[in-house]
């Protein structure tokens, strides 16, 4: 403790210098809310995502959605705007890719092969014919484009920006501002442009944090000042505790900047915590100082002032240090959490409390020692005069000093109010054992009921108000597109080419169908298998030219030059050239075209005629010579052949009936489902082959290895890029499925992942590894960590409090009695959260450690003063009432000031910080009530032996 004026001034000067140095560092602090940086880099989920990013590219995605007030976004002017916006963003630094309506791949059939070009050609000029062709192309591959780059109602389009995975927080700040500036340029006329995605969440959180820090810190300081002024009614009593916590806050945040620790949403409540919590030590120091100075009966000199400060500090330092240590223990307990922002909060809140504690023990006494004593002596003089006036009035002596008499009565009434209030409160709640048990049982019952309803959630978007622009923009994308929340499945084989296996591709496709059918929250699944299906489809698109060629070839007995030519040997008379795929299929001597598109006979004759009917149920091969085996591709006639056929009403009705049956029929059948079935019946644009090639009887191959080679050849012909969905363009051993969600509930993500893993275990072939990764999956991992870390940190905090109280009072019973009110307060808190539907998330999980860290102060001070009173009176009633008269006042003042200080957070822009403010205020109420009711009730009921033993270092009365 400070013992001289010289040392006091040295303490003050050093404190001021350090405060200036730390304050200078604060502007350089790094604000970062990237969820990837919330998790330890050794976490398997994190490593999986990092490994996948190296294969498939960055998962940092930003969505820019454009909506028109017109009938459709597909107009010439809008398409040009989208193209221009895409190019502007693509040119920015740290942008890996931009996918939009104007540059997404369109895979189509060209001259018997396939071509991958931009959906909007480079020479697009916006003519009516070009716009109509664009609409047709979107419908042609609707399964890929719908809700990805075009909205359900065709009034919106989405631009997806992929950002460099190694971007720094500062670079992300710059990039976000650049994109926002570009977007604003296009947010004119009939276009409304909005932004969403995790980078947008991070940047909006940064802005909210800056606003909160600028407004809430002054406000919480003002609230604490007012509470202290009303309590102590002295300017120094108001200022000194606040000065210490402001200094401790500056030092703490400055240390974060110096050490390069990132400042997150969790950290943003740290200044409020330190200001509200750290003031407790200064309050207790000043409370005891004022009690001692109130006993003075004459003018106080400098020497006497130093003695008073030393004596008061000697009396209070034990409980204050003990309370500080237990508070630090409560906060530091969260360091067991693997979640990095929680570790950061635990460490620096403990550091901040330590600084506040040291300042209360050294800086405040130093200021008290060097302060001028004129005002203090005048207060002493007024108090003595008032006391004399009141005594004279009681003795019947006349007095002309009416002012002193009124002041004396008010002072007496004030003192008696404190004593009667806390005393009456204790007497009502805890004085009657039956009433206490009744209240205890009711509160415990409600708390456990609420606890059973507690929901654990970690979606960062829920930190923002439902009415905020970020939530509204995300909602718009979720309602009109595939969703703003994304994660992935990665499937890995053991060797190159394993992902061209039709079996695994079919299983991937079936998994997509299963999950989208079961979970309406899935907006879309885009899989590597979808591209294989599209390739297979376009390679079977039939045109008039191909139909005529087929007919001509059949009549002459010669096979056409074809991707699927079936004969690899040439005859003397000249046969077809070597085909891309060879299956050694011979043609018949002659061949005739089918008699009718809707003929009834599909059998081939001895002369090798083609099947007569589109509805043929047989799949006979062409005639073969003795000893020769031949196979032919069996497929329906395409819509191109329909152009040269006459169709009757009966035949058309038969076609529609068959399509209806293929679609499943029933009153719930949609137009889209029926249309799709009709396309397949007609093989319109190859729709009958919109599938993974798994049937060897349908393709010109002899075995399953042939199907695998077929897929490999598709990849060889494909001119686009599948880097985002496979690890190799020709022989992939890894592929992914991208899952887009219209919800941010981590419970849904957990259910989908668990269901997918169960499906894979039951259906996927052996030798393939299946993993989930992505931002939504990380949030799910974060949710699981919150639960486990909350339990471990609370157990550790309670254990530390129990150990400290046990060591201080030399009794494990003291540790147990002191821990029970804290556990009850925490249980009440979680019960309220469950009943009020407040999620347990990364931020609200701090309430447990805050409750212990702050609530233990009340327990320590009450038990310490009760022990002193017991050693004097050995009477439960006197010990309780005297303790309530002294510590009760400090507890009430501290609980009110801290509670009101935290209530300032209810004005935060973050919903989650509003909850923190309200819940901590409730915790202050419950922890102070339990300290003044449950605690004395247990001490009085059990009268443990440790109360009879003096504690070394404690001052006795």
Coordinates of C-alpha atoms in Angstrom, one line a residue, residues 295-575:
X295 CA -15.4 8.4 13.2
X296 CA -13.1 11.4 13.3
X297 CA -14.0 14.1 15.9
X298 CA -11.7 16.9 14.8
X299 CA -9.6 18.4 12.0
X300 CA -7.7 15.8 10.0
X301 CA -4.0 16.6 9.3
X302 CA -1.9 15.2 6.4
X303 CA -0.3 12.8 8.7
X304 CA -3.7 11.6 10.2
X305 CA -5.1 11.3 6.6
X306 CA -2.2 9.0 5.7
X307 CA -2.9 6.9 8.8
X308 CA -6.6 6.7 8.1
X309 CA -5.9 5.5 4.5
X310 CA -3.4 2.9 5.8
X311 CA -5.8 1.7 8.5
X312 CA -8.8 1.4 6.1
X313 CA -6.7 -0.3 3.5
X314 CA -5.4 -2.8 6.1
X315 CA -8.9 -3.7 7.0
X316 CA -10.3 -3.9 3.5
X317 CA -7.3 -5.3 1.5
X318 CA -7.9 -8.9 2.4
X319 CA -11.5 -9.1 1.2
X320 CA -10.8 -6.9 -1.8
X321 CA -7.8 -9.0 -2.9
X322 CA -9.8 -12.2 -2.3
X323 CA -12.7 -10.8 -4.2
X324 CA -10.4 -9.7 -7.0
X325 CA -8.8 -13.1 -7.2
X326 CA -12.1 -14.9 -7.4
X327 CA -13.4 -12.5 -10.0
X328 CA -10.3 -13.1 -12.0
X329 CA -10.8 -16.8 -11.6
X330 CA -14.4 -16.5 -12.8
X331 CA -13.3 -14.7 -15.9
X332 CA -10.2 -16.8 -16.6
X333 CA -12.2 -20.0 -16.4
X334 CA -13.4 -19.4 -19.9
X335 CA -9.9 -19.8 -21.2
X336 CA -10.6 -23.5 -21.2
X337 CA -12.8 -22.9 -24.3
X338 CA -11.2 -23.8 -27.7
X339 CA -13.1 -20.8 -29.2
X340 CA -10.5 -18.1 -29.8
X341 CA -12.6 -15.0 -29.0
X342 CA -13.7 -16.6 -25.7
X343 CA -10.1 -17.3 -24.9
X344 CA -9.2 -13.7 -25.7
X345 CA -12.0 -12.4 -23.6
X346 CA -11.0 -14.7 -20.7
X347 CA -7.4 -13.6 -20.8
X348 CA -7.9 -9.8 -21.2
X349 CA -10.9 -9.5 -18.9
X350 CA -8.7 -11.2 -16.2
X351 CA -5.9 -8.8 -17.1
X352 CA -8.3 -5.8 -16.9
X353 CA -9.7 -6.8 -13.6
X354 CA -6.2 -7.3 -12.2
X355 CA -5.2 -3.8 -13.4
X356 CA -8.4 -2.4 -11.8
X357 CA -7.7 -4.2 -8.6
X358 CA -4.1 -2.9 -8.4
X359 CA -5.2 0.6 -9.2
X360 CA -7.8 0.4 -6.4
X361 CA -5.2 -0.8 -3.9
X362 CA -2.5 1.7 -5.0
X363 CA -3.8 4.5 -7.2
X364 CA -6.9 5.4 -5.2
X365 CA -5.0 5.5 -1.9
X366 CA -2.4 7.6 -3.5
X367 CA -5.0 10.1 -4.6
X368 CA -6.6 10.1 -1.2
X369 CA -3.3 10.8 0.4
X370 CA -2.4 13.8 -1.8
X371 CA -5.8 15.3 -2.0
X372 CA -6.5 18.6 -0.3
X373 CA -8.2 18.2 3.1
X374 CA -10.1 21.4 3.2
X375 CA -13.4 19.9 1.9
X376 CA -13.0 16.8 4.1
X377 CA -12.5 18.9 7.2
X378 CA -15.5 21.0 6.4
X379 CA -17.6 17.9 6.0
X380 CA -16.4 16.6 9.4
X381 CA -17.2 20.0 11.0
X382 CA -20.7 20.0 9.5
X383 CA -21.3 16.5 10.6
X384 CA -20.2 17.2 14.2
X385 CA -22.3 20.4 14.3
X386 CA -25.3 18.4 13.0
X387 CA -24.8 15.7 15.6
X388 CA -24.5 18.3 18.4
X389 CA -27.7 20.1 17.2
X390 CA -29.6 16.8 17.1
X391 CA -28.4 15.8 20.6
X392 CA -29.4 19.2 22.0
X393 CA -32.8 18.8 20.4
X394 CA -33.2 15.4 22.0
X395 CA -32.2 16.8 25.4
X396 CA -34.7 19.6 25.1
X397 CA -32.1 22.4 24.7
X398 CA -33.1 25.2 22.5
X399 CA -31.3 25.8 19.2
X400 CA -31.5 28.5 16.6
X401 CA -29.7 26.4 14.0
X402 CA -32.7 24.9 12.3
X403 CA -30.7 24.1 9.2
X404 CA -28.3 21.8 11.2
X405 CA -31.3 20.2 12.8
X406 CA -32.9 19.3 9.5
X407 CA -29.6 18.0 8.1
X408 CA -29.0 15.9 11.2
X409 CA -32.5 14.3 10.9
X410 CA -32.0 13.6 7.2
X411 CA -28.6 12.0 7.9
X412 CA -30.1 9.8 10.6
X413 CA -33.0 8.9 8.4
X414 CA -30.6 8.0 5.6
X415 CA -28.5 5.7 7.9
X416 CA -31.6 4.0 9.3
X417 CA -33.0 3.5 5.8
X418 CA -30.0 1.5 4.7
X419 CA -30.2 -0.6 7.9
X420 CA -34.0 -1.1 7.9
X421 CA -34.2 -1.8 4.2
X422 CA -31.7 -4.6 4.0
X423 CA -32.7 -5.9 7.4
X424 CA -36.4 -6.0 6.5
X425 CA -35.6 -7.6 3.2
X426 CA -33.6 -10.3 4.8
X427 CA -36.2 -10.8 7.4
X428 CA -38.9 -11.3 4.9
X429 CA -37.2 -13.7 2.5
X430 CA -34.8 -15.6 4.8
X431 CA -36.0 -14.9 8.4
X432 CA -38.8 -17.5 8.0
X433 CA -37.4 -20.9 7.1
X434 CA -40.6 -22.2 5.5
X435 CA -40.9 -19.1 3.3
X436 CA -37.3 -19.4 2.3
X437 CA -37.7 -23.1 1.3
X438 CA -40.9 -22.2 -0.6
X439 CA -39.1 -19.5 -2.6
X440 CA -36.1 -21.8 -3.2
X441 CA -38.2 -24.7 -4.5
X442 CA -40.3 -22.4 -6.8
X443 CA -37.2 -20.7 -8.2
X444 CA -35.3 -24.0 -8.7
X445 CA -38.3 -25.6 -10.5
X446 CA -38.8 -22.7 -12.9
X447 CA -35.0 -22.6 -13.5
X448 CA -34.8 -26.2 -14.4
X449 CA -37.8 -25.9 -16.6
X450 CA -36.2 -23.0 -18.5
X451 CA -32.9 -24.9 -18.7
X452 CA -34.6 -27.8 -20.5
X453 CA -35.8 -25.3 -23.1
X454 CA -32.4 -23.6 -23.6
X455 CA -31.3 -23.6 -27.3
X456 CA -27.6 -23.5 -28.3
X457 CA -26.9 -21.5 -31.5
X458 CA -23.9 -19.9 -33.0
X459 CA -25.0 -18.3 -36.3
X460 CA -23.4 -14.9 -36.4
X461 CA -26.2 -13.4 -38.4
X462 CA -28.5 -13.8 -35.3
X463 CA -26.3 -11.2 -33.5
X464 CA -28.0 -8.6 -35.7
X465 CA -31.6 -7.3 -35.2
X466 CA -34.2 -8.9 -37.4
X467 CA -35.0 -5.4 -38.8
X468 CA -31.4 -4.7 -39.7
X469 CA -30.4 -4.3 -43.4
X470 CA -28.1 -7.3 -43.2
X471 CA -30.8 -9.6 -41.9
X472 CA -33.4 -8.2 -44.4
X473 CA -31.0 -8.6 -47.4
X474 CA -30.1 -12.2 -46.3
X475 CA -33.9 -12.9 -46.0
X476 CA -34.5 -11.6 -49.5
X477 CA -31.8 -13.9 -50.9
X478 CA -33.1 -16.9 -48.9
X479 CA -36.6 -16.3 -50.2
X480 CA -35.7 -15.7 -53.9
X481 CA -32.5 -17.6 -54.4
X482 CA -31.0 -20.8 -53.1
X483 CA -29.9 -19.2 -49.8
X484 CA -27.1 -17.2 -48.3
X485 CA -25.7 -19.9 -46.1
X486 CA -23.4 -22.6 -47.6
X487 CA -21.4 -25.7 -46.7
X488 CA -20.0 -28.6 -48.8
X489 CA -19.5 -32.3 -48.9
X490 CA -16.2 -33.6 -50.3
X491 CA -16.0 -37.1 -51.6
X492 CA -12.5 -38.6 -52.1
X493 CA -11.5 -41.9 -53.6
X494 CA -8.2 -43.7 -53.2
X495 CA -6.7 -43.2 -56.7
X496 CA -7.0 -41.0 -59.8
X497 CA -10.2 -41.5 -61.7
X498 CA -12.2 -42.8 -58.8
X499 CA -14.7 -40.0 -59.3
X500 CA -15.5 -41.1 -62.9
X501 CA -17.0 -44.3 -61.4
X502 CA -20.7 -44.2 -62.4
X503 CA -21.7 -46.0 -59.2
X504 CA -20.3 -43.2 -56.9
X505 CA -21.6 -40.5 -59.2
X506 CA -25.1 -42.1 -59.0
X507 CA -24.9 -42.3 -55.3
X508 CA -23.9 -38.6 -55.1
X509 CA -26.9 -37.8 -57.2
X510 CA -29.2 -39.9 -55.1
X511 CA -27.9 -38.3 -52.0
X512 CA -28.8 -34.9 -53.4
X513 CA -32.3 -36.1 -54.2
X514 CA -32.7 -37.6 -50.7
X515 CA -31.5 -34.5 -48.8
X516 CA -33.4 -31.9 -50.9
X517 CA -36.6 -34.0 -50.5
X518 CA -36.2 -34.3 -46.8
X519 CA -35.0 -30.8 -45.8
X520 CA -37.0 -27.9 -47.2
X521 CA -34.3 -25.6 -45.8
X522 CA -32.0 -26.8 -48.6
X523 CA -32.3 -24.3 -51.4
X524 CA -30.1 -26.2 -53.8
X525 CA -27.4 -28.8 -54.0
X526 CA -24.9 -28.4 -56.9
X527 CA -22.8 -31.5 -57.4
X528 CA -20.0 -32.7 -59.6
X529 CA -22.5 -35.3 -60.7
X530 CA -24.8 -32.6 -62.1
X531 CA -22.2 -31.7 -64.6
X532 CA -21.7 -35.3 -65.7
X533 CA -25.5 -35.6 -66.2
X534 CA -25.5 -32.5 -68.3
X535 CA -22.6 -33.8 -70.4
X536 CA -24.4 -37.0 -70.9
X537 CA -27.6 -35.2 -71.9
X538 CA -26.0 -32.8 -74.5
X539 CA -24.1 -35.7 -76.1
X540 CA -27.5 -37.3 -76.8
X541 CA -29.3 -34.2 -78.2
X542 CA -30.9 -35.1 -81.6
X543 CA -31.2 -32.7 -84.4
X544 CA -33.0 -33.0 -87.8
X545 CA -29.6 -33.5 -89.3
X546 CA -28.6 -36.3 -87.0
X547 CA -32.0 -37.9 -87.5
X548 CA -31.7 -37.8 -91.3
X549 CA -28.2 -39.1 -91.0
X550 CA -29.4 -42.0 -88.9
X551 CA -32.2 -42.8 -91.3
X552 CA -29.9 -42.7 -94.3
X553 CA -27.3 -44.8 -92.6
X554 CA -29.9 -47.4 -91.7
X555 CA -31.1 -47.6 -95.2
X556 CA -27.7 -48.1 -96.7
X557 CA -26.4 -50.3 -93.9
X558 CA -23.5 -48.0 -93.2
X559 CA -22.9 -46.3 -89.8
X560 CA -22.4 -42.6 -89.7
X561 CA -19.3 -40.8 -88.5
X562 CA -20.4 -40.7 -84.9
X563 CA -19.3 -40.1 -81.3
X564 CA -20.9 -43.5 -80.7
X565 CA -19.9 -45.3 -83.9
X566 CA -20.2 -49.0 -83.2
X567 CA -17.8 -50.6 -85.7
X568 CA -14.0 -50.2 -85.4
X569 CA -13.2 -52.3 -88.5
X570 CA -13.7 -51.3 -92.1
X571 CA -15.0 -53.6 -94.8
X572 CA -13.9 -53.8 -98.4
X573 CA -16.9 -51.8 -99.5
X574 CA -16.1 -49.0 -97.0
X575 CA -17.6 -48.8 -93.6

